[in-house]
PDB file of C-alpha atoms and ligand atoms in Angstrom:
ATOM      1  CA  MET A   1      -5.319  73.294  39.851  1.00  0.00           C
ATOM      2  CA  ILE A   2      -1.865  74.800  39.569  1.00  0.00           C
ATOM      3  CA  GLU A   3      -0.574  77.251  42.164  1.00  0.00           C
ATOM      4  CA  LEU A   4       2.822  78.936  42.053  1.00  0.00           C
ATOM      5  CA  ARG A   5       3.791  81.092  44.992  1.00  0.00           C
ATOM      6  CA  GLN A   6       6.800  83.420  44.986  1.00  0.00           C
ATOM      7  CA  LEU A   7       8.661  81.094  42.690  1.00  0.00           C
ATOM      8  CA  ASN A   8      12.280  81.903  41.803  1.00  0.00           C
ATOM      9  CA  LYS A   9      14.631  80.211  39.371  1.00  0.00           C
ATOM     10  CA  TYR A  10      18.304  80.958  38.798  1.00  0.00           C
ATOM     11  CA  TYR A  11      20.628  79.600  36.117  1.00  0.00           C
ATOM     12  CA  LYS A  12      24.332  79.315  36.834  1.00  0.00           C
ATOM     13  CA  VAL A  13      26.323  80.993  34.093  1.00  0.00           C
ATOM     14  CA  GLY A  14      30.019  80.589  34.903  1.00  0.00           C
ATOM     15  CA  LYS A  15      30.396  82.068  38.361  1.00  0.00           C
ATOM     16  CA  GLN A  16      27.344  84.288  37.990  1.00  0.00           C
ATOM     17  CA  ARG A  17      23.725  83.538  38.775  1.00  0.00           C
ATOM     18  CA  PHE A  18      21.114  84.575  36.244  1.00  0.00           C
ATOM     19  CA  HIS A  19      17.717  85.326  37.750  1.00  0.00           C
ATOM     20  CA  ALA A  20      15.355  83.754  35.170  1.00  0.00           C
ATOM     21  CA  LEU A  21      12.082  83.776  37.162  1.00  0.00           C
ATOM     22  CA  LYS A  22      11.460  86.318  39.881  1.00  0.00           C
ATOM     23  CA  ASP A  23       8.728  85.895  42.508  1.00  0.00           C
ATOM     24  CA  VAL A  24       6.206  84.327  40.138  1.00  0.00           C
ATOM     25  CA  ASP A  25       2.686  84.055  41.539  1.00  0.00           C
ATOM     26  CA  LEU A  26       0.245  82.192  39.310  1.00  0.00           C
ATOM     27  CA  THR A  27      -3.011  80.323  39.835  1.00  0.00           C
ATOM     28  CA  ILE A  28      -4.565  78.235  37.070  1.00  0.00           C
ATOM     29  CA  GLY A  29      -7.904  76.632  37.897  1.00  0.00           C
ATOM     30  CA  ASP A  30      -9.363  73.457  36.421  1.00  0.00           C
ATOM     31  CA  GLY A  31     -10.704  74.080  32.926  1.00  0.00           C
ATOM     32  CA  GLU A  32      -8.832  77.341  32.526  1.00  0.00           C
ATOM     33  CA  MET A  33      -6.785  78.121  29.453  1.00  0.00           C
ATOM     34  CA  VAL A  34      -3.905  80.504  30.064  1.00  0.00           C
ATOM     35  CA  ALA A  35      -1.420  81.961  27.585  1.00  0.00           C
ATOM     36  CA  VAL A  36       1.943  83.224  28.782  1.00  0.00           C
ATOM     37  CA  VAL A  37       3.267  85.965  26.527  1.00  0.00           C
ATOM     38  CA  GLY A  38       6.509  87.906  26.662  1.00  0.00           C
ATOM     39  CA  LYS A  39       9.562  88.691  24.625  1.00  0.00           C
ATOM     40  CA  SER A  40      12.212  86.116  23.842  1.00  0.00           C
ATOM     41  CA  GLY A  41      14.283  85.383  26.930  1.00  0.00           C
ATOM     42  CA  ALA A  42      11.524  86.484  29.323  1.00  0.00           C
ATOM     43  CA  GLY A  43      11.427  83.021  30.914  1.00  0.00           C
ATOM     44  CA  LYS A  44       8.384  81.442  29.285  1.00  0.00           C
ATOM     45  CA  SER A  45      10.019  78.087  28.511  1.00  0.00           C
ATOM     46  CA  THR A  46      11.590  77.989  31.956  1.00  0.00           C
ATOM     47  CA  LEU A  47       8.145  78.462  33.470  1.00  0.00           C
ATOM     48  CA  MET A  48       6.567  75.831  31.173  1.00  0.00           C
ATOM     49  CA  ASN A  49       9.254  73.306  32.112  1.00  0.00           C
ATOM     50  CA  ILE A  50       8.665  73.871  35.815  1.00  0.00           C
ATOM     51  CA  ILE A  51       4.880  73.623  35.464  1.00  0.00           C
ATOM     52  CA  GLY A  52       5.403  70.482  33.336  1.00  0.00           C
ATOM     53  CA  LEU A  53       7.558  68.959  36.114  1.00  0.00           C
ATOM     54  CA  VAL A  54      10.645  68.608  33.919  1.00  0.00           C
ATOM     55  CA  ASP A  55      12.745  71.267  35.653  1.00  0.00           C
ATOM     56  CA  THR A  56      13.400  72.367  39.216  1.00  0.00           C
ATOM     57  CA  TRP A  57      13.415  75.805  40.835  1.00  0.00           C
ATOM     58  CA  ASP A  58      15.258  77.468  43.692  1.00  0.00           C
ATOM     59  CA  SER A  59      12.706  78.966  46.052  1.00  0.00           C
ATOM     60  CA  GLY A  60       8.969  79.292  46.379  1.00  0.00           C
ATOM     61  CA  GLU A  61       6.155  76.805  46.260  1.00  0.00           C
ATOM     62  CA  TYR A  62       4.451  74.826  43.491  1.00  0.00           C
ATOM     63  CA  LEU A  63       1.187  73.099  44.434  1.00  0.00           C
ATOM     64  CA  LEU A  64      -0.413  70.755  41.923  1.00  0.00           C
ATOM     65  CA  ASP A  65      -3.936  69.894  43.050  1.00  0.00           C
ATOM     66  CA  GLY A  66      -2.910  71.002  46.521  1.00  0.00           C
ATOM     67  CA  VAL A  67       0.122  68.705  46.628  1.00  0.00           C
ATOM     68  CA  SER A  68       3.495  70.370  47.227  1.00  0.00           C
ATOM     69  CA  ILE A  69       5.800  69.392  44.357  1.00  0.00           C
ATOM     70  CA  ARG A  70       8.940  70.466  46.242  1.00  0.00           C
ATOM     71  CA  LYS A  71       8.626  67.570  48.653  1.00  0.00           C
ATOM     72  CA  GLN A  72       8.165  64.770  46.123  1.00  0.00           C
ATOM     73  CA  SER A  73      10.746  62.085  45.370  1.00  0.00           C
ATOM     74  CA  ASP A  74      12.001  61.709  41.769  1.00  0.00           C
ATOM     75  CA  ARG A  75       9.987  58.530  41.454  1.00  0.00           C
ATOM     76  CA  ARG A  76       6.786  60.185  42.584  1.00  0.00           C
ATOM     77  CA  LEU A  77       7.468  63.179  40.329  1.00  0.00           C
ATOM     78  CA  ALA A  78       7.826  60.870  37.333  1.00  0.00           C
ATOM     79  CA  ARG A  79       4.456  59.319  38.255  1.00  0.00           C
ATOM     80  CA  LEU A  80       2.771  62.711  38.587  1.00  0.00           C
ATOM     81  CA  ARG A  81       4.247  63.791  35.249  1.00  0.00           C
ATOM     82  CA  ASN A  82       2.911  60.686  33.522  1.00  0.00           C
ATOM     83  CA  GLU A  83      -0.501  60.877  35.125  1.00  0.00           C
ATOM     84  CA  LYS A  84      -1.228  64.580  35.045  1.00  0.00           C
ATOM     85  CA  ILE A  85       0.862  66.407  32.466  1.00  0.00           C
ATOM     86  CA  GLY A  86       0.854  66.411  28.673  1.00  0.00           C
ATOM     87  CA  PHE A  87       3.618  68.310  26.885  1.00  0.00           C
ATOM     88  CA  VAL A  88       3.346  69.704  23.355  1.00  0.00           C
ATOM     89  CA  LEU A  89       6.515  71.137  21.810  1.00  0.00           C
ATOM     90  CA  GLN A  90       6.946  73.456  18.857  1.00  0.00           C
ATOM     91  CA  ASP A  91       8.610  70.885  16.596  1.00  0.00           C
ATOM     92  CA  PHE A  92       5.830  68.244  16.900  1.00  0.00           C
ATOM     93  CA  ALA A  93       8.246  65.394  17.801  1.00  0.00           C
ATOM     94  CA  LEU A  94       6.509  62.896  15.514  1.00  0.00           C
ATOM     95  CA  ILE A  95       8.060  59.844  13.875  1.00  0.00           C
ATOM     96  CA  GLU A  96       7.894  61.146  10.333  1.00  0.00           C
ATOM     97  CA  ASP A  97       7.884  57.888   8.364  1.00  0.00           C
ATOM     98  CA  GLN A  98       5.216  56.264  10.518  1.00  0.00           C
ATOM     99  CA  SER A  99       1.454  56.591  10.177  1.00  0.00           C
ATOM    100  CA  VAL A 100      -0.685  59.146  11.954  1.00  0.00           C
ATOM    101  CA  LEU A 101      -2.418  56.299  13.798  1.00  0.00           C
ATOM    102  CA  PHE A 102       0.933  54.857  14.954  1.00  0.00           C
ATOM    103  CA  ASN A 103       2.148  58.254  16.156  1.00  0.00           C
ATOM    104  CA  VAL A 104      -0.967  58.766  18.258  1.00  0.00           C
ATOM    105  CA  SER A 105      -0.800  55.184  19.559  1.00  0.00           C
ATOM    106  CA  LEU A 106       2.842  55.456  20.622  1.00  0.00           C
ATOM    107  CA  PRO A 107       2.277  57.296  23.931  1.00  0.00           C
ATOM    108  CA  LEU A 108      -0.356  54.685  24.803  1.00  0.00           C
ATOM    109  CA  ILE A 109       2.013  51.827  23.940  1.00  0.00           C
ATOM    110  CA  LEU A 110       4.798  53.387  26.027  1.00  0.00           C
ATOM    111  CA  GLY A 111       2.293  54.046  28.807  1.00  0.00           C
ATOM    112  CA  ARG A 112       1.482  50.288  28.817  1.00  0.00           C
ATOM    113  CA  GLU A 113      -2.144  50.754  27.850  1.00  0.00           C
ATOM    114  CA  LYS A 114      -4.038  47.474  27.413  1.00  0.00           C
ATOM    115  CA  TYR A 115      -3.513  46.259  23.836  1.00  0.00           C
ATOM    116  CA  GLY A 116      -7.211  46.158  22.973  1.00  0.00           C
ATOM    117  CA  ASN A 117      -7.710  49.774  24.079  1.00  0.00           C
ATOM    118  CA  ILE A 118      -4.939  51.330  22.025  1.00  0.00           C
ATOM    119  CA  LYS A 119      -6.587  51.598  18.612  1.00  0.00           C
ATOM    120  CA  PRO A 120     -10.032  52.729  19.862  1.00  0.00           C
ATOM    121  CA  LYS A 121      -8.454  55.387  22.092  1.00  0.00           C
ATOM    122  CA  ALA A 122      -6.152  56.624  19.313  1.00  0.00           C
ATOM    123  CA  LEU A 123      -9.063  56.832  16.867  1.00  0.00           C
ATOM    124  CA  ARG A 124     -11.187  58.710  19.376  1.00  0.00           C
ATOM    125  CA  VAL A 125      -8.615  61.454  19.915  1.00  0.00           C
ATOM    126  CA  LEU A 126      -7.963  61.666  16.166  1.00  0.00           C
ATOM    127  CA  GLU A 127     -11.711  62.318  15.767  1.00  0.00           C
ATOM    128  CA  GLU A 128     -11.432  65.025  18.402  1.00  0.00           C
ATOM    129  CA  VAL A 129      -8.712  66.880  16.500  1.00  0.00           C
ATOM    130  CA  GLY A 130     -10.526  66.319  13.182  1.00  0.00           C
ATOM    131  CA  LEU A 131      -7.932  64.009  11.621  1.00  0.00           C
ATOM    132  CA  ALA A 132      -9.492  60.543  11.747  1.00  0.00           C
ATOM    133  CA  ASP A 133      -9.666  60.482   7.933  1.00  0.00           C
ATOM    134  CA  GLN A 134      -5.894  61.044   7.754  1.00  0.00           C
ATOM    135  CA  ARG A 135      -5.025  58.121  10.034  1.00  0.00           C
ATOM    136  CA  ASN A 136      -3.250  55.991   7.417  1.00  0.00           C
ATOM    137  CA  LYS A 137      -1.093  58.800   6.032  1.00  0.00           C
ATOM    138  CA  LYS A 138       2.495  59.036   7.139  1.00  0.00           C
ATOM    139  CA  ALA A 139       3.330  61.991   9.343  1.00  0.00           C
ATOM    140  CA  ASN A 140       5.605  63.440   6.638  1.00  0.00           C
ATOM    141  CA  GLN A 141       2.615  63.650   4.292  1.00  0.00           C
ATOM    142  CA  LEU A 142       0.815  66.177   6.517  1.00  0.00           C
ATOM    143  CA  SER A 143       0.869  69.964   6.709  1.00  0.00           C
ATOM    144  CA  GLY A 144       2.511  71.601   9.730  1.00  0.00           C
ATOM    145  CA  GLY A 145      -0.856  72.394  11.285  1.00  0.00           C
ATOM    146  CA  GLN A 146      -2.002  68.792  10.846  1.00  0.00           C
ATOM    147  CA  LYS A 147       1.249  67.473  12.349  1.00  0.00           C
ATOM    148  CA  GLN A 148       0.798  69.624  15.413  1.00  0.00           C
ATOM    149  CA  ARG A 149      -2.807  68.408  15.756  1.00  0.00           C
ATOM    150  CA  VAL A 150      -1.498  64.811  15.610  1.00  0.00           C
ATOM    151  CA  ALA A 151       0.981  65.683  18.374  1.00  0.00           C
ATOM    152  CA  ILE A 152      -1.872  67.174  20.422  1.00  0.00           C
ATOM    153  CA  ALA A 153      -3.957  64.029  19.817  1.00  0.00           C
ATOM    154  CA  GLY A 154      -1.067  61.886  21.117  1.00  0.00           C
ATOM    155  CA  VAL A 155      -0.941  63.939  24.285  1.00  0.00           C
ATOM    156  CA  LEU A 156      -4.731  63.841  24.720  1.00  0.00           C
ATOM    157  CA  ALA A 157      -4.750  60.062  24.331  1.00  0.00           C
ATOM    158  CA  MET A 158      -3.075  59.900  27.739  1.00  0.00           C
ATOM    159  CA  GLN A 159      -5.957  61.942  29.240  1.00  0.00           C
ATOM    160  CA  PRO A 160      -3.721  64.380  31.111  1.00  0.00           C
ATOM    161  CA  GLN A 161      -5.249  66.811  33.539  1.00  0.00           C
ATOM    162  CA  CYS A 162      -3.031  69.622  32.322  1.00  0.00           C
ATOM    163  CA  VAL A 163      -1.631  70.214  28.856  1.00  0.00           C
ATOM    164  CA  VAL A 164       1.474  72.406  28.602  1.00  0.00           C
ATOM    165  CA  LEU A 165       2.129  73.808  25.133  1.00  0.00           C
ATOM    166  CA  ASP A 166       5.417  75.628  24.577  1.00  0.00           C
ATOM    167  CA  GLU A 167       5.046  77.799  21.467  1.00  0.00           C
ATOM    168  CA  PRO A 168       2.935  75.167  19.697  1.00  0.00           C
ATOM    169  CA  THR A 169       2.437  77.402  16.665  1.00  0.00           C
ATOM    170  CA  ALA A 170       5.967  78.776  16.299  1.00  0.00           C
ATOM    171  CA  MET A 171       6.838  76.603  13.308  1.00  0.00           C
ATOM    172  CA  LEU A 172       3.531  77.094  11.481  1.00  0.00           C
ATOM    173  CA  ASP A 173       2.246  79.352   8.725  1.00  0.00           C
ATOM    174  CA  PRO A 174      -0.821  81.541   9.485  1.00  0.00           C
ATOM    175  CA  GLN A 175      -3.269  78.848   8.285  1.00  0.00           C
ATOM    176  CA  GLY A 176      -1.613  76.153  10.454  1.00  0.00           C
ATOM    177  CA  ARG A 177      -1.524  78.534  13.393  1.00  0.00           C
ATOM    178  CA  ARG A 178      -5.267  79.169  13.097  1.00  0.00           C
ATOM    179  CA  GLU A 179      -5.987  75.420  12.830  1.00  0.00           C
ATOM    180  CA  VAL A 180      -3.966  74.605  15.928  1.00  0.00           C
ATOM    181  CA  LEU A 181      -5.322  77.468  18.024  1.00  0.00           C
ATOM    182  CA  ASP A 182      -8.910  76.594  17.025  1.00  0.00           C
ATOM    183  CA  THR A 183      -8.268  72.960  17.967  1.00  0.00           C
ATOM    184  CA  ILE A 184      -6.799  73.901  21.355  1.00  0.00           C
ATOM    185  CA  GLU A 185      -9.670  76.270  22.162  1.00  0.00           C
ATOM    186  CA  ARG A 186     -12.315  73.784  21.085  1.00  0.00           C
ATOM    187  CA  LEU A 187     -10.790  70.900  23.034  1.00  0.00           C
ATOM    188  CA  ASN A 188     -10.431  72.968  26.164  1.00  0.00           C
TER     189      ASN A 188
HETATM  190  P1  ADP B 201      11.700  82.334  26.694  1.00  0.00           P
HETATM  191  O1  ADP B 201      11.087  80.978  26.607  1.00  0.00           O
HETATM  192  O2  ADP B 201      10.763  83.369  27.239  1.00  0.00           O
HETATM  193  O3  ADP B 201      12.359  82.788  25.428  1.00  0.00           O
HETATM  194  P2  ADP B 201      13.632  81.012  28.427  1.00  0.00           P
HETATM  195  O4  ADP B 201      12.861  80.472  29.567  1.00  0.00           O
HETATM  196  O5  ADP B 201      14.067  80.050  27.372  1.00  0.00           O
HETATM  197  O6  ADP B 201      12.882  82.273  27.793  1.00  0.00           O
HETATM  198  O7  ADP B 201      14.957  81.690  29.005  1.00  0.00           O
HETATM  199  C1  ADP B 201      14.891  82.701  30.023  1.00  0.00           C
HETATM  200  C2  ADP B 201      16.294  83.227  30.282  1.00  0.00           C
HETATM  201  O8  ADP B 201      17.087  82.225  30.919  1.00  0.00           O
HETATM  202  C3  ADP B 201      17.047  83.641  29.020  1.00  0.00           C
HETATM  203  O9  ADP B 201      17.774  84.800  29.288  1.00  0.00           O
HETATM  204  C4  ADP B 201      17.968  82.470  28.776  1.00  0.00           C
HETATM  205  O10 ADP B 201      19.161  82.903  28.143  1.00  0.00           O
HETATM  206  C5  ADP B 201      18.248  81.961  30.165  1.00  0.00           C
HETATM  207  N1  ADP B 201      18.454  80.487  30.169  1.00  0.00           N
HETATM  208  C6  ADP B 201      17.574  79.553  29.740  1.00  0.00           C
HETATM  209  N2  ADP B 201      18.075  78.308  29.918  1.00  0.00           N
HETATM  210  C7  ADP B 201      19.308  78.477  30.451  1.00  0.00           C
HETATM  211  C8  ADP B 201      20.352  77.579  30.861  1.00  0.00           C
HETATM  212  N3  ADP B 201      20.193  76.255  30.777  1.00  0.00           N
HETATM  213  N4  ADP B 201      21.476  78.109  31.382  1.00  0.00           N
HETATM  214  C9  ADP B 201      21.632  79.446  31.485  1.00  0.00           C
HETATM  215  N5  ADP B 201      20.697  80.350  31.141  1.00  0.00           N
HETATM  216  C10 ADP B 201      19.552  79.879  30.619  1.00  0.00           C
END
């Protein structure tokens, strides 16, 4: 469960302060899927980065499963980020000349998963996003929608409690967009 209470974020621009998030109150329960919409510059990415524990804020409270994030050390924050949060970005962030299976395995390898578990876990999440039959292709041989589903599979392999997607369909054509949104809805 994610709870934001009266959250404010300022950016320093020269000597000025820019008020990027103003008194944000938001509750997201377990199993909920929430879309944040708004025009460019509204603060969506800022909010995603705070929820994803990769940026700080200036006032207000963020509780993740009842734990106050404001009071955590950097070390503990890094642990929480690894354990609880999965981040999907708009540009997929895949290693293009490596296989689909390798790309999905990489988070597990970096997360020091036991060697024998890596391939079965990677194959399971590839099944979940409907791409197991593409596992030996290189990432650069896939469509945009397929690449984003591989990126989502990589995130899911880590079994995060919360998946943060920042404009996951921005780089896709209508067909890819549909594929990715269907996948996200189905998985949720
Ligand atoms: P969105 O994702 O909705 O397009 P952002 O969260 O990226 O919006 O940005 C919100 C506002 O904060 C914008 O006006 C942007 O110019 C400003 N902003 C974002 N990052 C910075 C930064 N590092 N320094 C100064 N201003 C920033």
